[in-house]
XYZ file of C-alpha atoms in Angstrom:
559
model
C 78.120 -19.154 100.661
C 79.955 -16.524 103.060
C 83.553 -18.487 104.083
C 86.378 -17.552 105.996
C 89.858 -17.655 104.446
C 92.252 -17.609 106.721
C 96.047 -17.900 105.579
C 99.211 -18.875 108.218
C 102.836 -18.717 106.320
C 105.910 -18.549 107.870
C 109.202 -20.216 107.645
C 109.808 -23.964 107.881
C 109.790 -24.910 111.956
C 107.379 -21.982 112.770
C 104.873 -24.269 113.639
C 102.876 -23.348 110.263
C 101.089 -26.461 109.873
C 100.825 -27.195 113.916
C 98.820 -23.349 113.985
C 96.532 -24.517 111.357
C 95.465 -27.493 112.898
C 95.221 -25.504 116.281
C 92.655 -22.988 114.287
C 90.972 -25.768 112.402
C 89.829 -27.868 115.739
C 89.068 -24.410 116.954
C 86.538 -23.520 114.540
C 85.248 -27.363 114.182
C 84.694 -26.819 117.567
C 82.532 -24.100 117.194
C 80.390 -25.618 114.680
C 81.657 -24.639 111.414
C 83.020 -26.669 108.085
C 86.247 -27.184 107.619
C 88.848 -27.425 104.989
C 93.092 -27.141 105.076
C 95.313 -27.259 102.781
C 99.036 -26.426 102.539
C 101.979 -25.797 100.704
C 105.637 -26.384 101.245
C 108.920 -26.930 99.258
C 111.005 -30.153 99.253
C 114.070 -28.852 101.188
C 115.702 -30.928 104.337
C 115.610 -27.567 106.229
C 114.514 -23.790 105.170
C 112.130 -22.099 102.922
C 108.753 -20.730 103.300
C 105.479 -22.446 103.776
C 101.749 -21.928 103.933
C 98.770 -23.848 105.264
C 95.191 -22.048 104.264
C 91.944 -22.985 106.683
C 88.354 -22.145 105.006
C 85.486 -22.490 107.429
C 81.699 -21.906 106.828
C 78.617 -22.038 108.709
C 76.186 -22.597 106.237
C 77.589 -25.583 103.697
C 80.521 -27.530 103.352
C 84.154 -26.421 101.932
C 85.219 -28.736 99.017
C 88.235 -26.152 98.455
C 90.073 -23.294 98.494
C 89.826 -19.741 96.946
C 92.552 -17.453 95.474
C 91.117 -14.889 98.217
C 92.015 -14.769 101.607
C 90.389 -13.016 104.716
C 92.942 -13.086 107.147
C 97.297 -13.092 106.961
C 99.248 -15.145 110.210
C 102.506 -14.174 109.251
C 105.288 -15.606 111.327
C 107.893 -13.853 109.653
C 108.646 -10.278 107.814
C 109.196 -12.933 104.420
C 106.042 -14.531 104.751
C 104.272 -11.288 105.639
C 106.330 -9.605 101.735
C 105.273 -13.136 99.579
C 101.740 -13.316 101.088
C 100.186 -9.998 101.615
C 99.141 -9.654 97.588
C 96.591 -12.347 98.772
C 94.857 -10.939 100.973
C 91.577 -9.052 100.033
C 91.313 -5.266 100.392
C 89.108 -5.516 103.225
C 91.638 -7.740 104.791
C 93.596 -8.033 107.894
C 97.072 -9.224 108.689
C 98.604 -9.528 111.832
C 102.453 -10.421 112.334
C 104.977 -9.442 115.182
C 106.345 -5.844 115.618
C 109.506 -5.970 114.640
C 108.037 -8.520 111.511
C 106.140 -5.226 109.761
C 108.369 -4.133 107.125
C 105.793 -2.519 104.588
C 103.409 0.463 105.356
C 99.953 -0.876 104.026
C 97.100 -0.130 106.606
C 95.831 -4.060 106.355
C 98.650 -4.739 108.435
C 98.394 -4.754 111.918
C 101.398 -5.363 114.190
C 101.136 -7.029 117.555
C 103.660 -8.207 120.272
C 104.174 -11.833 120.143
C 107.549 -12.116 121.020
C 107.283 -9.734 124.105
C 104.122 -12.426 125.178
C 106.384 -14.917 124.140
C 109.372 -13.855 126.643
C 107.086 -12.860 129.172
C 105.747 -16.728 129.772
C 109.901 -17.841 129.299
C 108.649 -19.481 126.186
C 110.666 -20.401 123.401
C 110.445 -17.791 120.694
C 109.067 -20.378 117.887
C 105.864 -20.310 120.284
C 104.676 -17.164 118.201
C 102.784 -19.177 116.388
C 100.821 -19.989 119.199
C 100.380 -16.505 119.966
C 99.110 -15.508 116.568
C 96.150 -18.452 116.418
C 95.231 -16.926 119.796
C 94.870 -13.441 117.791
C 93.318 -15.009 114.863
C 90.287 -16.649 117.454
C 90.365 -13.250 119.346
C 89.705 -11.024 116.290
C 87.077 -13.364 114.763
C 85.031 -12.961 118.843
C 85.421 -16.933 118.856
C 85.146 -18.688 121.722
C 87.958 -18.756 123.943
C 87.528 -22.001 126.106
C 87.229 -23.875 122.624
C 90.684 -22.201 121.576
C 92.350 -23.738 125.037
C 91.134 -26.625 124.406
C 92.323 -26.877 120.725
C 95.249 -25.661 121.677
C 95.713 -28.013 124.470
C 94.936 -31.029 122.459
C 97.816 -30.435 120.082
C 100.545 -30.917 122.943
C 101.345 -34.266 124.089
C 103.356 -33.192 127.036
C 101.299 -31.083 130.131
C 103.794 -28.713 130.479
C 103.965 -27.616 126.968
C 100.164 -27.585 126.587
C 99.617 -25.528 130.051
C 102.732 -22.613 128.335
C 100.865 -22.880 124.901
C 97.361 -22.774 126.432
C 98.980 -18.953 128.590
C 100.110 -17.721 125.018
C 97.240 -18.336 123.489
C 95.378 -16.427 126.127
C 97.313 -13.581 125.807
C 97.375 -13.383 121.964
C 93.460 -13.814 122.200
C 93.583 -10.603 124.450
C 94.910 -8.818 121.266
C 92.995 -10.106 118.981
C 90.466 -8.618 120.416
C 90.904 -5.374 120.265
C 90.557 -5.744 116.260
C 87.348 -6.868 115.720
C 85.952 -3.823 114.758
C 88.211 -4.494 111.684
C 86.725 -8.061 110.865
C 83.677 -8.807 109.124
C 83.519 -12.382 109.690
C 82.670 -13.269 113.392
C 82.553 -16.876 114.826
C 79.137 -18.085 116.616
C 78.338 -21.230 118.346
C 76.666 -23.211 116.148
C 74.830 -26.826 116.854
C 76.338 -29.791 114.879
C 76.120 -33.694 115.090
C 79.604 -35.718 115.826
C 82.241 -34.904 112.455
C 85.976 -35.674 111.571
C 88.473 -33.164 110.485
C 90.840 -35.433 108.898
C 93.197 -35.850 106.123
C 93.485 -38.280 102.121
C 95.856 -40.080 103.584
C 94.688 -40.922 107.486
C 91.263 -41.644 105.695
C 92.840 -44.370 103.389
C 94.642 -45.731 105.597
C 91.557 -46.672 108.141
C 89.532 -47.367 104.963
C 92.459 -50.572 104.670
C 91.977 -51.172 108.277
C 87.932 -51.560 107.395
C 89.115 -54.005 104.522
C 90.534 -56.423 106.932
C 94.127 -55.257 106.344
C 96.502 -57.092 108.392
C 100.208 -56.216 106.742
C 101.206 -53.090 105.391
C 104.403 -52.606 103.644
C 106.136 -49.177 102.100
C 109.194 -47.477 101.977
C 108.909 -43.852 102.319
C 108.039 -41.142 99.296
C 106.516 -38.354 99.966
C 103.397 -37.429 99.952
C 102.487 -41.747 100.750
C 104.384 -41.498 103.539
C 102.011 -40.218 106.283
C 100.350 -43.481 105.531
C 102.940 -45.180 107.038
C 103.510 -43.427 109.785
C 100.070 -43.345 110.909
C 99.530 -47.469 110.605
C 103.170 -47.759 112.645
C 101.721 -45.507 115.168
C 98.513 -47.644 115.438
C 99.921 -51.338 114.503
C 100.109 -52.614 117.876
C 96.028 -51.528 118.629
C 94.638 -53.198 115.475
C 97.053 -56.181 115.490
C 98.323 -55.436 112.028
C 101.610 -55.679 110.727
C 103.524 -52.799 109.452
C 107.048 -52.964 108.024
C 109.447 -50.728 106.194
C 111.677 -52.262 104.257
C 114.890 -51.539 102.145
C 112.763 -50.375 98.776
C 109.929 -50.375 97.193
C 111.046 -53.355 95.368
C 111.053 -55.326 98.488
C 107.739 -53.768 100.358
C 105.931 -54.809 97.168
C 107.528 -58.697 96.644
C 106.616 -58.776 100.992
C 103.000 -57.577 100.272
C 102.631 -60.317 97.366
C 104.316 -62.798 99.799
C 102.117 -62.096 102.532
C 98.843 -61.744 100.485
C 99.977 -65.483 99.333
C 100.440 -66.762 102.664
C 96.543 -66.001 103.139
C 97.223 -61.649 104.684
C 95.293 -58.989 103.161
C 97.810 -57.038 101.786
C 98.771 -53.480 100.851
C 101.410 -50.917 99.855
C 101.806 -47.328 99.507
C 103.990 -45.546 97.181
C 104.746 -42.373 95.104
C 104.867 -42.263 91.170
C 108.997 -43.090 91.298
C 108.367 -45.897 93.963
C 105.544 -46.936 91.605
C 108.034 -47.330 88.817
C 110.154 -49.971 91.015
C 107.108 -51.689 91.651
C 105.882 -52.769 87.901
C 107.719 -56.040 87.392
C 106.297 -57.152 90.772
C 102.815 -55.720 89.257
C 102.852 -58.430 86.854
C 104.214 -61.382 89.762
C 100.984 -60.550 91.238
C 98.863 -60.667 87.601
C 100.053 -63.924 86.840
C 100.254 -65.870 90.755
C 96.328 -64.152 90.611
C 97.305 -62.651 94.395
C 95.580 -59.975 95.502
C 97.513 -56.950 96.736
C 96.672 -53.152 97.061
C 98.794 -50.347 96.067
C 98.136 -46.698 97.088
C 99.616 -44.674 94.445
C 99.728 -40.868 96.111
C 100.656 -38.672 92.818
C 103.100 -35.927 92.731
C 104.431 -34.530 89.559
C 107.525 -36.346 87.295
C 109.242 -37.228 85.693
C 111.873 -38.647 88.001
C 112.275 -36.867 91.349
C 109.854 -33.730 90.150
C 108.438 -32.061 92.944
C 107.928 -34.192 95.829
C 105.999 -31.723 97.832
C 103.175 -30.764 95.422
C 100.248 -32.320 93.178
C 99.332 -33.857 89.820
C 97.175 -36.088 88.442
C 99.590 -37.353 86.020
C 99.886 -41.095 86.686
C 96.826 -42.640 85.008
C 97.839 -43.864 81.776
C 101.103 -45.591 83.756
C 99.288 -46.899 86.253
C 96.645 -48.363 83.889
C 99.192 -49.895 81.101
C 102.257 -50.699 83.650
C 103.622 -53.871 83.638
C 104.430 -56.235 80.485
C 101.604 -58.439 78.709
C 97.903 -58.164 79.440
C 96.002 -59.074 82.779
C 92.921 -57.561 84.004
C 93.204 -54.907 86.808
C 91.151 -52.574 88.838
C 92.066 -48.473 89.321
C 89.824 -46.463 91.856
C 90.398 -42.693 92.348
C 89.044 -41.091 95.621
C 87.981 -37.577 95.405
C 87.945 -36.627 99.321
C 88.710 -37.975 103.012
C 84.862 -39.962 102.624
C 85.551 -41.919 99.548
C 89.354 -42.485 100.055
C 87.929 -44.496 103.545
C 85.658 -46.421 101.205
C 87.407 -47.211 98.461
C 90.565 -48.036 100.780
C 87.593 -51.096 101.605
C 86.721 -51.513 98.672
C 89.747 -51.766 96.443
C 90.905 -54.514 99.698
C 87.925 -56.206 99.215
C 87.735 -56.153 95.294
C 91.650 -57.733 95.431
C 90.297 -60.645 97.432
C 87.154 -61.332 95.230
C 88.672 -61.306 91.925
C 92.685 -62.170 93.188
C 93.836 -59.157 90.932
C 95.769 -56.341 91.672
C 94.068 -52.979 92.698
C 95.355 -49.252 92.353
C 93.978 -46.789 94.649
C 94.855 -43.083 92.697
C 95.172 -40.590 95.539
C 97.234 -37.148 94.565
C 98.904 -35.065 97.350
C 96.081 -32.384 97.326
C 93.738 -34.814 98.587
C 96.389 -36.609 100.731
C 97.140 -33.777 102.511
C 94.461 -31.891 102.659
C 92.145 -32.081 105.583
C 88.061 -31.954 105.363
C 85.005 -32.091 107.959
C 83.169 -35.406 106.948
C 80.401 -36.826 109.114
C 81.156 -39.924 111.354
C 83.006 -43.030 109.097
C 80.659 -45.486 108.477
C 80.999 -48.991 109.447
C 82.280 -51.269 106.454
C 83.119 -55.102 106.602
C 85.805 -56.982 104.740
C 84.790 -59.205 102.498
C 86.778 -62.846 102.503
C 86.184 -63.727 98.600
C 86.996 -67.148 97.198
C 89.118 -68.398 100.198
C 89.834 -71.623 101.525
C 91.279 -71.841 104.830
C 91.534 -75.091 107.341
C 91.126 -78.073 105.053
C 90.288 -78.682 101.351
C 88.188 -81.800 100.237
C 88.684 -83.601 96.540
C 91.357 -82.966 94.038
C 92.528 -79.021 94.301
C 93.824 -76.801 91.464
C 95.217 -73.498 92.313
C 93.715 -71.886 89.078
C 90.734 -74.493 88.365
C 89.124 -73.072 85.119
C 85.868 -71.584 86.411
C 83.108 -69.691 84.951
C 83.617 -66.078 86.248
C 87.335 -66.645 85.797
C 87.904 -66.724 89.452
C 89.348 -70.321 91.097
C 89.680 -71.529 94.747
C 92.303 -69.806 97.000
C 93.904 -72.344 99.489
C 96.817 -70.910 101.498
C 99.654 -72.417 102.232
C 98.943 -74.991 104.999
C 95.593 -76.290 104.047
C 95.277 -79.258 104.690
C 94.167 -81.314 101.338
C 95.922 -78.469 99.367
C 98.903 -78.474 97.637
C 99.087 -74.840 96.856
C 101.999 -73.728 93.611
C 102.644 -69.959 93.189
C 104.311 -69.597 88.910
C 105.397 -66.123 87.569
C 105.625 -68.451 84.368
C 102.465 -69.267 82.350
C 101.194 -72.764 84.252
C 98.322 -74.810 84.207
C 94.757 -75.170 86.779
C 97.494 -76.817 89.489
C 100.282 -74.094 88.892
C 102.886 -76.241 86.940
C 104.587 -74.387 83.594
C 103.839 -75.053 80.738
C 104.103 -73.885 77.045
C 101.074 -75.901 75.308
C 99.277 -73.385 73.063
C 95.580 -74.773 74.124
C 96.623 -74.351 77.759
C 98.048 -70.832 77.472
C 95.498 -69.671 75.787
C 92.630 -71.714 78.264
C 94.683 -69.595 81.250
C 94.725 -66.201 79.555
C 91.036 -66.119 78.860
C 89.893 -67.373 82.380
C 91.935 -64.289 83.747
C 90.178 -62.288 81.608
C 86.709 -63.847 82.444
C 86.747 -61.733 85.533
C 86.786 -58.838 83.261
C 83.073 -59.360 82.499
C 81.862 -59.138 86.599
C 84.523 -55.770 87.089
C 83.025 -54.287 84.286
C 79.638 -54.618 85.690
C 80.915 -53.467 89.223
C 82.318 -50.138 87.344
C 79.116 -49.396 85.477
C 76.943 -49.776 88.664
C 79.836 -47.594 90.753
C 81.822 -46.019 88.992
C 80.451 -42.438 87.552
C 79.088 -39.923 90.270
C 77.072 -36.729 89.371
C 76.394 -33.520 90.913
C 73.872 -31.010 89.455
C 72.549 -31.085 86.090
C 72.434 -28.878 82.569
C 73.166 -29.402 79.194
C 76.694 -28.361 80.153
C 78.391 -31.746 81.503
C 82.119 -30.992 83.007
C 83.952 -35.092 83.743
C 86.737 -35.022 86.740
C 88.545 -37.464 88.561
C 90.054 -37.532 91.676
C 90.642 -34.255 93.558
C 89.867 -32.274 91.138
C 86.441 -33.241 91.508
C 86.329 -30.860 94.888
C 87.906 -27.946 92.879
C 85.086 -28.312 90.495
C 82.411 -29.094 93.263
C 83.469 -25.513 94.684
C 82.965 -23.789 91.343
C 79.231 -25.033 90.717
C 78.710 -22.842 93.551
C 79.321 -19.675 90.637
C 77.189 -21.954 87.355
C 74.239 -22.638 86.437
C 72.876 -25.709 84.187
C 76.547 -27.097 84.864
C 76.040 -30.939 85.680
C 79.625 -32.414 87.521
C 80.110 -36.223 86.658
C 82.811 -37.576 88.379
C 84.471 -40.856 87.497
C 85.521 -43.172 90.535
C 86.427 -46.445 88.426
C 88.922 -45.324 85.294
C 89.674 -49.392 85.096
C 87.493 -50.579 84.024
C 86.055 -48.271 82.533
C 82.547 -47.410 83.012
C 81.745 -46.588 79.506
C 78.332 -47.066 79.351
C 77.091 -45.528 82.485
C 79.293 -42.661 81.713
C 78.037 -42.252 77.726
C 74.475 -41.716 79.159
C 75.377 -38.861 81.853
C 76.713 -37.110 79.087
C 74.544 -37.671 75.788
C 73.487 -34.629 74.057
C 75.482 -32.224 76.391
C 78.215 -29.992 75.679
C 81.554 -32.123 77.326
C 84.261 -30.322 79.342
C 87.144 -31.842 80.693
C 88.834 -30.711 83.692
C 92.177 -32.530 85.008
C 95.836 -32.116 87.047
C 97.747 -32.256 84.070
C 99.163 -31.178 80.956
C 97.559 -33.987 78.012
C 94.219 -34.485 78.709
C 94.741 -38.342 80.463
C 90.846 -38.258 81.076
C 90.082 -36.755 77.990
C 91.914 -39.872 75.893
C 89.931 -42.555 77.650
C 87.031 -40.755 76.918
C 88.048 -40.753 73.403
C 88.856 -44.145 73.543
C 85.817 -46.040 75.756
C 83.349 -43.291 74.563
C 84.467 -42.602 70.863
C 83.998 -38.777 72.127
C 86.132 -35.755 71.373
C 85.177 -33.275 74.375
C 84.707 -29.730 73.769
C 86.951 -28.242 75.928
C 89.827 -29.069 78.236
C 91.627 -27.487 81.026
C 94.440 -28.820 82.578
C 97.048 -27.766 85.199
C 100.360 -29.170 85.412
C 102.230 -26.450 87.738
C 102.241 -28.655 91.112
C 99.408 -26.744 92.577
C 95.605 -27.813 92.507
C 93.063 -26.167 89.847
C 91.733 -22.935 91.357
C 87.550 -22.402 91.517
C 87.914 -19.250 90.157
C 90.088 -20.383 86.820
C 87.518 -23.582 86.415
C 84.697 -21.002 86.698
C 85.832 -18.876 83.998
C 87.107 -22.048 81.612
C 82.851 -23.392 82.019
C 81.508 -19.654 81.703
C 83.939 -18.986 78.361
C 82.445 -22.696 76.762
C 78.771 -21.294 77.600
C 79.051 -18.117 75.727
């Protein structure tokens, strides 16, 4: 597949991340697949960031590459820390005075002069630059303006932007004799460029979602700011509270008082949130919580990724109680199982984990149109209740009647404490017991539900390497480079899909690829499976695996 690499770094407030966008819509525009990703320090102001944009014509981007085509650099730092990147057929353009190094890959170009030409203010470089980028690459100019355009709410800004862009596409230009890859106007049916975390969020929205509560932690909180930003059209409510603590106790509250309920946290806020974990276990109340990794312990790095946060999410909380964790892969499936893990909570009142990482939250990828999905109401009882009601009535599939509060007939109890079918405490041993196994009863329809969802596969050999997660586009990139490599990718890790998984992988050699440093996948193989997998890789630096290093893990098992 022939990609584009195209990397913009500069310092904090350059407009990094607001130039990739600007080229991303640009090339989207013209046809192409799209993928962004970036990287940036956790400082209040300062330091040096990146955002990478891949685009092809021929197949989709699931990653990135080590490789790049093309060097934006904003400033003479970012040009020093990011030229050993760029291929030796590369280019890199920065501002005159930003050169600093005498390497013939480097073109300089006069953005600031454009820049005080238009009475701009000098940050608008950036601006200038994308325009070069677009101009070099013979892309289309009308589909830069109006990129550029649509990344300005204010006229006035857009109409200065839209000039500098112009003029930086005038010198861009003059360089394509130096780049390979030129843009084309291709055909293309209606696609998204969009984000993990924009993606779960509407995939809540599609689960009937009406409250959302968080307190921000980075990398959940774009979550929240894109439901408070679009509260008031879908007639949801969104609320940030004091804590995590308190957005978690409001969700269960809500989700009791008959709203479909959700949170979104980091690892740390996760942490605060177990004892309530176990309120909702035991009141049966369904609740979602978005869990958007980064790597710990404590604080760690807020800005970067892991996948470190399985085994805590999956044994948090004291005592035993059945619960669901789903782990999204991509924009697509975080959208889905947003729905799903909503609609799961409500059929089997338990709570549900949705595993997202900060590669995938951040990350942006083309995916066709979303599809339409419906919520599903579950056992519900609204308006009025007939006969003699019992909050947790013993049942067969282990899941009773939901009245809310206010149904008429129903006297609806809430108890943290062990209680009996109408939600009084009690201590009697037969009762206890009678209450623990009916929770447990709906263990035997989620298992089914994993087994028939949760393992995905891509390819096939005798070679079988298991993901979850994000990693599972690394890995998606690197079949690209193998042969008789066969990807299975597991979407349910609770429960466990044991079964469906065992047979994708009989009688094949069993790598193990993951976002961190023990092998979290590779112990619940051993321990669902009663399989010790040849070979594990795992990366536990904050970044995402590369292609290239999964590539050369697969290649070195197959020898």
């Amino acid at each position: 597949m022939e990609a584009l690499h195209v990397l913009i770094a500069g310092p904090a407030g350059a407009g990094v991340f607001a130039t990739s966008n600007m080229l991303g819509k640009t090339l989207l525009r013209h046809g192409y697949e799209v993928f962004i990703t970036n990287e940036y320090p956790s400082l209040i102001r300062g330091g040096q960031q990146w955002a990478l944009v891949v685009a092809s014509a021929e197949s989709p981007v699931y990653s990135h590459r080590r490789r790049v085509d093309l060097l934006l650099a904003l400033d003479k730092q970012a040009l020093g820390s990011n030229l050993s990147k760029l291929g030796s057929e590369g280019l890199a353009v920065c501002d005159t005075a930003d050169k600093g190094v005498e390497d013939p890959r480097v073109v300089p170009l006069p953005f600031r002069e454009a820049v005080k030409e238009l009475g701009a203010p000098t940050v608008s470089i950036n601006t200038v630059g994308v325009g070069a980028i677009v101009g070099a690459l013979g892309g289309d100019v009308e589909l830069l303006k109006s990129a550029v355009a649509s990344q300005f709410r204010s006229r006035e800004v857009a109409e200065v932007n839209v000039k500098l862009a112009e003029k930086g596409y005038s010198m861009g230009v003059e360089l394509r004799r130096r780049v390979r890859f030129q843009l084309k106007r291709l055909s293309s049916s209606r696609r998204l460029l969009i984000d993990g975390n924009s993606a779960l969020a509407l995939g809540l929205l599609a689960g009937g979602m009406t409250a959302f509560f968080s307190y921000p932690m980075t990398p959940a909180s774009p979550i929240l700011h894109f439901l408070a930003e679009i509260q008031r059209e879908y007639g949801i409510v969104v609320f940030q509270p004091e804590s995590e603590l308190a957005a978690i106790n409001m969700a269960i509250g809500a989700a009791y008082a008959g709203a479909r309920a959700a949170v979104a946290t980091s690892g740390g806020g996760f942490s605060l949130m177990v004892e309530a974990l176990g309120q909702a276990a035991m009141t049966e109340t369904p609740v979602v919580i978005v869990n958007v990794q980064r790597p710990g312990p404590s604080t760690g790095m807020p800005t970067h990724t892991a996948q470190s946060d399985l085994r805590f999410v999956l044994h948090a909380s004291q005592g035993e109680f059945p619960r669901v964790v789903l782990a999204p892969s991509n924009p697509l499936e975080a959208y889905e199982l947003g729905c799903e893990a909503m609609n799961i909570a409500w059929k089997y009142q338990v709570p549900v984990i949705v595993l997202s990482d900060k590669f995938l939250a951040e990350s942006f990828w083309t995916i066709p149109d979303l599809p339409r999905l419906e919520p599903e109401e579950g056992r519900v009882l609204r308006g009025e209740v007939q006969g003699d009601y019992a909050r947790y009535r013993l049942t067969g599939d282990g899941v009773s009647p939901m009245a809310v509060p206010g149904t008429r007939g129903a006297l609806v109890y809430a108890n943290t404490s062990e209680h009996d079918e109408y939600g009084f405490g009690t201590i009697d041993p037969a009762v206890v017991r009678a209450m623990q196994e009916k929770r447990f009863l709906k263990l035997r329809s989620l298992r089914a539900e994993a087994e028939r969802k949760g393992v995905k596969v891509y390819g096939e050999g005798q070679v079988v390497l298991a993901t979850w997660g994000s990693t599972t586009m690394v890995a998606r990139e690197a079949l690209r480079e193998l042969e008789g490599v066969k990807l299975v990718q597991l979407v349910w890790l609770e429960p466990f899909p044991a079964e469906s998984f065992a047979q994708e992988v009989s009688g094949r050699k069993l790598l193990v690829v993951e976002n961190n440093m023990r092998g979290q996948l590779v112990s619940l193989i051993r321990e669902h499976v009663l399989r010790q997998p040849e070979g594990f890789l795992g990366r536990y630096d904050g970044r995402p695996l590369d292609p290239e290093e999964v590539v050369e893990f697969v290649k070195m098992h197959m020898r």
